[in-house]
CSV table of C-alpha atoms in Angstrom, one decimal:
chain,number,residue,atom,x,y,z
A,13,UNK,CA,0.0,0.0,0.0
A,14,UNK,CA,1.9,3.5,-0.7
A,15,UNK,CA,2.0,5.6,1.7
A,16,UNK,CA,1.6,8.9,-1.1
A,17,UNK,CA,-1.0,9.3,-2.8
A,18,UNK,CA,-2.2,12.0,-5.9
A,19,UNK,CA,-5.8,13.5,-5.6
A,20,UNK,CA,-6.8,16.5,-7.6
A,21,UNK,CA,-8.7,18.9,-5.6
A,22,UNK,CA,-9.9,20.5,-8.8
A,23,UNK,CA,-10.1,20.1,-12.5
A,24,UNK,CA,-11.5,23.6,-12.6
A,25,UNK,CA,-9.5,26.5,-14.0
A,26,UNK,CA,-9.9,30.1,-14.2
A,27,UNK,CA,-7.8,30.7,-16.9
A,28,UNK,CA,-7.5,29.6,-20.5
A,29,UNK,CA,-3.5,29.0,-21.2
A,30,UNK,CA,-3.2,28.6,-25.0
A,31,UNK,CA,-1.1,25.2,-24.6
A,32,UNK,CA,-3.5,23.1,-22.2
A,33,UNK,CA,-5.8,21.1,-24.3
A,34,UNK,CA,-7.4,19.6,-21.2
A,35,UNK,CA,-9.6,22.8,-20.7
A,36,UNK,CA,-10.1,23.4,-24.2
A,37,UNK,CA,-11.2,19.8,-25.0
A,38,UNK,CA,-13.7,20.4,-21.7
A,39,UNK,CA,-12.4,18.6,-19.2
A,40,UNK,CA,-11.7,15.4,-21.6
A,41,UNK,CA,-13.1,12.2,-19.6
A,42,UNK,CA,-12.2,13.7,-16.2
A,43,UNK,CA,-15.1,15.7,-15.6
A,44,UNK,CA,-15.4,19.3,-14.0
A,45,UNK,CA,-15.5,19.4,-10.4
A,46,UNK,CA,-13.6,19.3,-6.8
A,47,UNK,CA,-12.3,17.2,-4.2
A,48,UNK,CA,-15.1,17.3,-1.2
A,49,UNK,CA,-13.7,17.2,2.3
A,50,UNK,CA,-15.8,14.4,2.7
A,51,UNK,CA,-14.7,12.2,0.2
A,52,UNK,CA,-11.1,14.0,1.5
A,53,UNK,CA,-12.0,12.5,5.1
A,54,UNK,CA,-13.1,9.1,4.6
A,55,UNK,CA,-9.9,8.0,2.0
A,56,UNK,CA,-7.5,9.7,4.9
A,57,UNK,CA,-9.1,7.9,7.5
A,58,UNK,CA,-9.5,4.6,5.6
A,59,UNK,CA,-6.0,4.9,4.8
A,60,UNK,CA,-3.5,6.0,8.0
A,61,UNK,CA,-0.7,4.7,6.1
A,62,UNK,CA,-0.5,8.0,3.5
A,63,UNK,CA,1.4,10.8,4.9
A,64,UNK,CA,2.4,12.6,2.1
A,65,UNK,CA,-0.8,13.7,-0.9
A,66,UNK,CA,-0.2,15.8,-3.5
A,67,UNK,CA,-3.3,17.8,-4.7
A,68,UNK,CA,-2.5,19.9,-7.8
A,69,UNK,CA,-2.6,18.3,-11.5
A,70,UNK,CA,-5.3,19.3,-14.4
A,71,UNK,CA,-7.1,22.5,-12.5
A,72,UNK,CA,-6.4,25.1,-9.8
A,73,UNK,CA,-6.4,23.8,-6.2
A,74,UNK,CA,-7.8,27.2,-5.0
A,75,UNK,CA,-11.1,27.2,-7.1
A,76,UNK,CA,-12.2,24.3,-4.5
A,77,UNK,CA,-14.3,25.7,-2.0
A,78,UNK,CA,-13.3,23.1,0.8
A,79,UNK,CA,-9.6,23.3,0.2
A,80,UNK,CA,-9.3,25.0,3.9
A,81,UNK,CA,-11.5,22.5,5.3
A,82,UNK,CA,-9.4,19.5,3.5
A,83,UNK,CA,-5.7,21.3,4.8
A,84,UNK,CA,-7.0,21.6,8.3
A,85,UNK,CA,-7.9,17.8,8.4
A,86,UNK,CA,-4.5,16.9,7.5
A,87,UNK,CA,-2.3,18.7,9.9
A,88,UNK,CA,-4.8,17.0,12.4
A,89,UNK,CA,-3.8,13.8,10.9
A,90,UNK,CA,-0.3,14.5,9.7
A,91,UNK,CA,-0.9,14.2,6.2
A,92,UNK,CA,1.8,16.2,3.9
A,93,UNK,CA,-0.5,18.1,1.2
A,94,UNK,CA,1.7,19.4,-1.9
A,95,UNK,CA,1.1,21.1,-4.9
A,96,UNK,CA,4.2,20.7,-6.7
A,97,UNK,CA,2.7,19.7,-10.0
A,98,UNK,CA,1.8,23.3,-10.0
A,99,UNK,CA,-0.8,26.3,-9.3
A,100,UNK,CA,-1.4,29.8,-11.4
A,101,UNK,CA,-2.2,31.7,-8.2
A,102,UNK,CA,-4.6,34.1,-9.6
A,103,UNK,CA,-7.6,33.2,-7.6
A,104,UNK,CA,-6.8,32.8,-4.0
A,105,UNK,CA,-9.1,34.3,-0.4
A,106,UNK,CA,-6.9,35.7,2.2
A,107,UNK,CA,-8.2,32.6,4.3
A,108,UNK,CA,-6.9,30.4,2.0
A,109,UNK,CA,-3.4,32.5,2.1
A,110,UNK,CA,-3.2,32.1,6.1
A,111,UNK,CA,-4.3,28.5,6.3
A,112,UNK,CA,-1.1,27.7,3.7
A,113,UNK,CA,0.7,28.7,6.7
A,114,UNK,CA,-1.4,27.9,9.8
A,115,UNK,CA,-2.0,24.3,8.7
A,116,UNK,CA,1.6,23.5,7.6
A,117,UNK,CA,1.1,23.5,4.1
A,118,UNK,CA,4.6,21.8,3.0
A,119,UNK,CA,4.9,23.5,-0.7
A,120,UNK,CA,3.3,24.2,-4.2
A,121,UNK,CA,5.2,25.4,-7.1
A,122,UNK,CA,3.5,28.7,-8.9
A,123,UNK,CA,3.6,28.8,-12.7
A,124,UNK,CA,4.3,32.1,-13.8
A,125,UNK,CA,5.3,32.4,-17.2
A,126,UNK,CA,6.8,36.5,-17.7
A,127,UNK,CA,8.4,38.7,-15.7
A,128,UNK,CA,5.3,41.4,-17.2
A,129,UNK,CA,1.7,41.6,-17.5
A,130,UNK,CA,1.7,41.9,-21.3
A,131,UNK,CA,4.3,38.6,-21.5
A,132,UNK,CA,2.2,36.7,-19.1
A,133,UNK,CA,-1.1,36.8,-20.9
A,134,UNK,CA,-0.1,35.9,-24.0
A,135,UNK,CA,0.2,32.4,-22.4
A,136,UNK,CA,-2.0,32.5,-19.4
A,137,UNK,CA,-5.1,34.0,-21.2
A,138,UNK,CA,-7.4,35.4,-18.7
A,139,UNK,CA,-4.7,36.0,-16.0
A,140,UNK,CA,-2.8,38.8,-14.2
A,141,UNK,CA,0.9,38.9,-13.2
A,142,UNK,CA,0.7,41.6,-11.0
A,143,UNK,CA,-2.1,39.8,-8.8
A,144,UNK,CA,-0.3,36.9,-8.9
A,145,UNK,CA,3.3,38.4,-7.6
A,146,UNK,CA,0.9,40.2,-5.0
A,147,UNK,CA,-0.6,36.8,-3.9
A,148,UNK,CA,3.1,35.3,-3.8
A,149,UNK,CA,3.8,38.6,-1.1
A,150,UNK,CA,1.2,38.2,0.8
A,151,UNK,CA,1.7,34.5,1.7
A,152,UNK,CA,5.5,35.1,2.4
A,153,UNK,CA,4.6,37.9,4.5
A,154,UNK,CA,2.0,35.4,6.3
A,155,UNK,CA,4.6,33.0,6.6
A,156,UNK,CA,7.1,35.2,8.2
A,157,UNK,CA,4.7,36.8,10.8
A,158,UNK,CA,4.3,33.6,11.9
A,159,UNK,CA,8.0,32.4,11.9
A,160,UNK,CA,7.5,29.4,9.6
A,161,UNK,CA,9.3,27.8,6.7
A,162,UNK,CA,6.1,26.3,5.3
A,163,UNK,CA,4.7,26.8,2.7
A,164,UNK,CA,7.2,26.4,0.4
A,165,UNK,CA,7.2,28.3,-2.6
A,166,UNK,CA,8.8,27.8,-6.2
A,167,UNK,CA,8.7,30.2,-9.2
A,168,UNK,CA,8.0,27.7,-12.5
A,169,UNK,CA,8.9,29.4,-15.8
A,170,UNK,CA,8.4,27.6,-19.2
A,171,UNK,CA,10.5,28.9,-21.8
A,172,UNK,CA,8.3,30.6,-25.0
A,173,UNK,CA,9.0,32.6,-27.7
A,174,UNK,CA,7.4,35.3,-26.6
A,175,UNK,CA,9.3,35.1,-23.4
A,176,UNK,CA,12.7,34.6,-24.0
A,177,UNK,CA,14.1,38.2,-23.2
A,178,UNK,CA,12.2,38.2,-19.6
A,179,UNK,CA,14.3,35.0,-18.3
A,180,UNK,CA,16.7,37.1,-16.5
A,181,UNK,CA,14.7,39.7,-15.2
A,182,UNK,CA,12.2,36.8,-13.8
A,183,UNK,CA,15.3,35.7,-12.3
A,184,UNK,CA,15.9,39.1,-10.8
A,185,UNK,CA,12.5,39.5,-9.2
A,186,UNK,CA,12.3,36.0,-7.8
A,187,UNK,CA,15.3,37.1,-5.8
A,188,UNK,CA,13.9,40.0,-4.8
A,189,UNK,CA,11.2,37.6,-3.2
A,190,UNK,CA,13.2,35.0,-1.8
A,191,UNK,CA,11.8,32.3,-3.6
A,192,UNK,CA,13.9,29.7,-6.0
A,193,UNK,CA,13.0,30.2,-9.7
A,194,UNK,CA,12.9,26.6,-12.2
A,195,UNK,CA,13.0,26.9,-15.9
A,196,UNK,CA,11.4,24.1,-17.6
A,197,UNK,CA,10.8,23.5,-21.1
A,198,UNK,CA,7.3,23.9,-23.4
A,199,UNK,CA,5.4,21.1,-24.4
A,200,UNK,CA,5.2,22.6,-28.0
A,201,UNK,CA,7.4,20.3,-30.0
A,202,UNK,CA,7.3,22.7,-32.8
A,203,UNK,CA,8.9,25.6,-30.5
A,204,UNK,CA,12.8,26.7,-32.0
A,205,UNK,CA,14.4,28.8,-29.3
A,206,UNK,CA,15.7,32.2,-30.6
A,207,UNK,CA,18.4,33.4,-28.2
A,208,UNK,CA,20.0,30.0,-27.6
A,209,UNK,CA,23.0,31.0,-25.9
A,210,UNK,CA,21.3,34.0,-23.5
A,211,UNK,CA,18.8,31.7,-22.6
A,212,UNK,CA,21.5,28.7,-21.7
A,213,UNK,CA,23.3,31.2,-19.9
A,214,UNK,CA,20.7,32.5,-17.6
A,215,UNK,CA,18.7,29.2,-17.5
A,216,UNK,CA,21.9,26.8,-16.5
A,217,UNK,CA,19.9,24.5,-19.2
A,218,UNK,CA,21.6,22.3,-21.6
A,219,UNK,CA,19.1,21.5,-24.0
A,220,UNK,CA,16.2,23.8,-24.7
A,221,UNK,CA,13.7,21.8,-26.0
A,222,UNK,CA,12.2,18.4,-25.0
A,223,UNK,CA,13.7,16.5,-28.0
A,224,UNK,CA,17.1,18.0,-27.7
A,225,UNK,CA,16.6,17.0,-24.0
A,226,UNK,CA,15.9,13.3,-25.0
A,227,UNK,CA,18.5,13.1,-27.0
A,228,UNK,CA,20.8,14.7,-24.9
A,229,UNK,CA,19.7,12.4,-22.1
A,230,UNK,CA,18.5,9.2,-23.5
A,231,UNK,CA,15.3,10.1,-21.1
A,232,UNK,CA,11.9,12.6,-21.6
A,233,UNK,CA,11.9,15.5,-19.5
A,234,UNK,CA,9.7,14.1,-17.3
A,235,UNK,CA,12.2,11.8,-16.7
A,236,UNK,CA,10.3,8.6,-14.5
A,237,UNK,CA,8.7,10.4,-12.2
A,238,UNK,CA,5.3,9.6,-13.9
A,239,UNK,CA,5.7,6.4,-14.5
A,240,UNK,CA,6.6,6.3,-10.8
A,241,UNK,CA,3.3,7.6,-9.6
A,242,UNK,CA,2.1,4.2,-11.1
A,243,UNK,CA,3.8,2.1,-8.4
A,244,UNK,CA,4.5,4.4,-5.5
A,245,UNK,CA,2.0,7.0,-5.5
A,246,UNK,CA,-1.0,6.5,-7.5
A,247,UNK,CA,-3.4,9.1,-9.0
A,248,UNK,CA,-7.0,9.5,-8.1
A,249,UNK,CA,-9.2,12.0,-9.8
A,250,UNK,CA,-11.1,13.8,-7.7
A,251,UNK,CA,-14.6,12.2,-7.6
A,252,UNK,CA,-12.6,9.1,-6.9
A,253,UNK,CA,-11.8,7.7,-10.4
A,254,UNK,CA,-8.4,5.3,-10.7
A,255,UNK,CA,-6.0,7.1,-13.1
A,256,UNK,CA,-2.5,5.9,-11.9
A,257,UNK,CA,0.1,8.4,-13.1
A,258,UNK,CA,-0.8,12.4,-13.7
A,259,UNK,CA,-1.1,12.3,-17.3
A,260,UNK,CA,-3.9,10.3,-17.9
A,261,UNK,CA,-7.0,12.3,-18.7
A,262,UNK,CA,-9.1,10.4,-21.4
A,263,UNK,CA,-10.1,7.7,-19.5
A,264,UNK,CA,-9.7,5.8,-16.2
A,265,UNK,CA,-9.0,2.2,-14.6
A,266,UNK,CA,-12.7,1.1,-14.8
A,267,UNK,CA,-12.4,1.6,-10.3
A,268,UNK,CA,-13.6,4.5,-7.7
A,269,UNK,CA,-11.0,4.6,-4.7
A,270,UNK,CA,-14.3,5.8,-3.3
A,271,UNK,CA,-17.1,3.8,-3.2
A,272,UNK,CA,-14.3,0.5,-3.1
A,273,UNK,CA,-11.0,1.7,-1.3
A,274,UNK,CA,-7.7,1.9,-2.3
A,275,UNK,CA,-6.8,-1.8,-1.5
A,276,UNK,CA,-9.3,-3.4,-3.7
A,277,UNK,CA,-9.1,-0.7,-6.3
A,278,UNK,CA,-4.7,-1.1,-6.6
A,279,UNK,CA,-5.7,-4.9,-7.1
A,280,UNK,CA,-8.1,-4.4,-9.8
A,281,UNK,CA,-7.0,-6.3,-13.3
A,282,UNK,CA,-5.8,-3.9,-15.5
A,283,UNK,CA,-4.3,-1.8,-12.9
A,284,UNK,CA,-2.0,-5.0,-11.6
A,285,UNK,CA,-1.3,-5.6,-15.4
A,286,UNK,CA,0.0,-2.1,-16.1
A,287,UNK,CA,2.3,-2.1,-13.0
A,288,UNK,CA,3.9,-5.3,-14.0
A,289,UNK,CA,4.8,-3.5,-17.4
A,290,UNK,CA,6.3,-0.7,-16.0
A,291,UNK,CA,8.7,-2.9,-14.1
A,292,UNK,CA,10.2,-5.0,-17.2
A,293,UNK,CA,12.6,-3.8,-19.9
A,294,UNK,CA,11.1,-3.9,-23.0
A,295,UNK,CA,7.8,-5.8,-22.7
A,296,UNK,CA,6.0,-7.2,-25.9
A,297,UNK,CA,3.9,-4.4,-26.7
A,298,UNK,CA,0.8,-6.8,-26.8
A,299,UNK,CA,1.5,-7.5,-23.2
A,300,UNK,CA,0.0,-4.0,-22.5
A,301,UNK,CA,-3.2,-5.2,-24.7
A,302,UNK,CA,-5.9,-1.9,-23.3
A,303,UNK,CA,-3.4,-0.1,-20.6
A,304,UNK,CA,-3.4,3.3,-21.0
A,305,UNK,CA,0.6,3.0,-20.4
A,306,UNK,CA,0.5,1.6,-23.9
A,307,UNK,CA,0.8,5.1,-26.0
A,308,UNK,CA,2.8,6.8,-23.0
A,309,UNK,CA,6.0,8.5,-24.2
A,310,UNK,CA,8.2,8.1,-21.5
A,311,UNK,CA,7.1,4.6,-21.2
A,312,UNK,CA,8.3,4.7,-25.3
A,313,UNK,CA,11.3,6.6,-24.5
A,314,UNK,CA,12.5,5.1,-21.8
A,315,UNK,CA,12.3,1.0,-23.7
A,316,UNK,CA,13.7,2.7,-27.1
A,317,UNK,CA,17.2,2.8,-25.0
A,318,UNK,CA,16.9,-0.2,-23.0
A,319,UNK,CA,16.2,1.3,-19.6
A,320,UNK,CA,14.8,0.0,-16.4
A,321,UNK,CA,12.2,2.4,-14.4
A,322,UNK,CA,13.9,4.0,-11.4
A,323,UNK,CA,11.5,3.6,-8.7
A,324,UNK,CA,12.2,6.7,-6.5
A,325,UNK,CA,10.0,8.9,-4.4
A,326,UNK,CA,10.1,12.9,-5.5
């Protein structure tokens, strides 16, 4: 039984970011909705083993309206919540802000793509930097008043076109507010960097796209840190559905952690089947027969050069 687990507290989204087909192609097979504390309750309860649960993947945490309800429960219980898969931060109650810090909140990493309005919404349509950097200040500030280290805070950047020339001043402000800053790399395959060897130089990156990454590394940028969810801490959606890694979004594993539990639902067919893949080099690709690990690339990736999955926890 893991003791982390994934549940999205919320497929809904404020904004409209021109590179996330999951709100575009309306919610694909997940569904719009939130996490309740109730459902929140019963699978901590059920489950004493979890200590650690990471709640942001396809939608913005803070859109639930029982997201203070759900962090209070698990500081009762000692239950790590995360969101390092990553928030926008646009939307977000001052209540919400202090109960980051007063219920121990251990981190979440805030995507902020610009180091200027204008850049920013060209990307995060329907956003606004300047709230977001204010948002940012006030939790720090919370955080300091009351002398803790928690939450932790991480400035995400993915490198765009139209955002090459802000790296280093993001860089710049993101010192200015005490906070690390992580340059990752767009999902667009058809994006050609411009100012290679500025943004290498500020950046600290080697490769600038995902395919010279691959080839660079004989890995995708993800790395196995997905596949790893699989096996060490699985995904839930958040009306209970069995989806296994974060990247599955057009279907699920045929279970509901809710209505069955975790136990039963880890042991259901297909979901046994998959994790067996995962742990073999090179697997007939009929072995996978309807898994959705089947068409995952860095399932793909990783077999193409012969590679074992690295079971580690992030």
């Amino acid at each position: 039984m893991p003791k982390a687990l994934w549940v999205d507290a919320s497929t809904l989204c404020q904004l409209r970011c021109t590179g996330c087909g999951f709100q575009r192609n309306n919610h694909r097979a997940l569904g719009a909705g939130y996490l309740t504390f109730q459902n929140f309750k019963k699978l901590v309860d059920d489950n004493p083993q979890v200590k650690r649960i990471e709640l942001s993947n396809y939608g913005e945490i803070f859109l639930n309206p029982e997201l203070v309800s759900i962090m209070k429960y698990a500081h009762e219980k000692g239950v790590r919540l995360t969101a390092y898969n990553g928030v926008n931060f646009n939307t977000v109650s001052d209540e919400q802000l202090k109960a980051l810090v007063d219920y121990g909140f251990e981190g979440m990493v805030v995507s902020i793509d610009g180091a200027s309005n204008e850049t920013y919404v060209k990307y995060r349509v329907g956003g606004n930097f300047e709230r977001v950097i204010d948002n940012i200040r006030m939790l720090l500030a919370y955080r300091e008043a009351k002398g803790s280290k928690y939450p932790k805070v991480k400035w995400k950047y993915i490198i765009m076109q139209h955002n090459e020339l802000e790296v280093a001043k993001a860089k710049q402000m993101a010192k200015e507010l005490g906070i690390p800053i992580k340059f990752s790399l767009d999902w667009d395959r058809s994006f050609k960097p411009t100012h290679v060897d500025f943004l290498k130089r500020e950046t600290g990156l080697t490769a600038l796209t995902r395919k010279e990454y691959t080839e660079e590394t004989k890995e995708s940028w993800c790395g196995d840190v997905i596949c790893n969810n699989m096996i060490l801490a699985p995904k839930i959606n958040w009306d209970g559905r069995l989806l296994g890694c974060c990247t599955y979004s057009t279907g699920d594993y045929g279970v509901n952690v809710f209505e069955v539990g975790l136990k039963k639902a880890l042991r259901s067919k297909l979901y046994v089947k998959s994790k067996k893949c995962l742990l073999k080099v090179h697997p007939r690709e009929d072995v996978y027969g309807d898994s959705p690990c089947y068409n995952c690339h860095s399932r793909r990736v990783r077999e193409k050069y012969g590679r074992c999955l690295k079971l580690k926890m992030e």
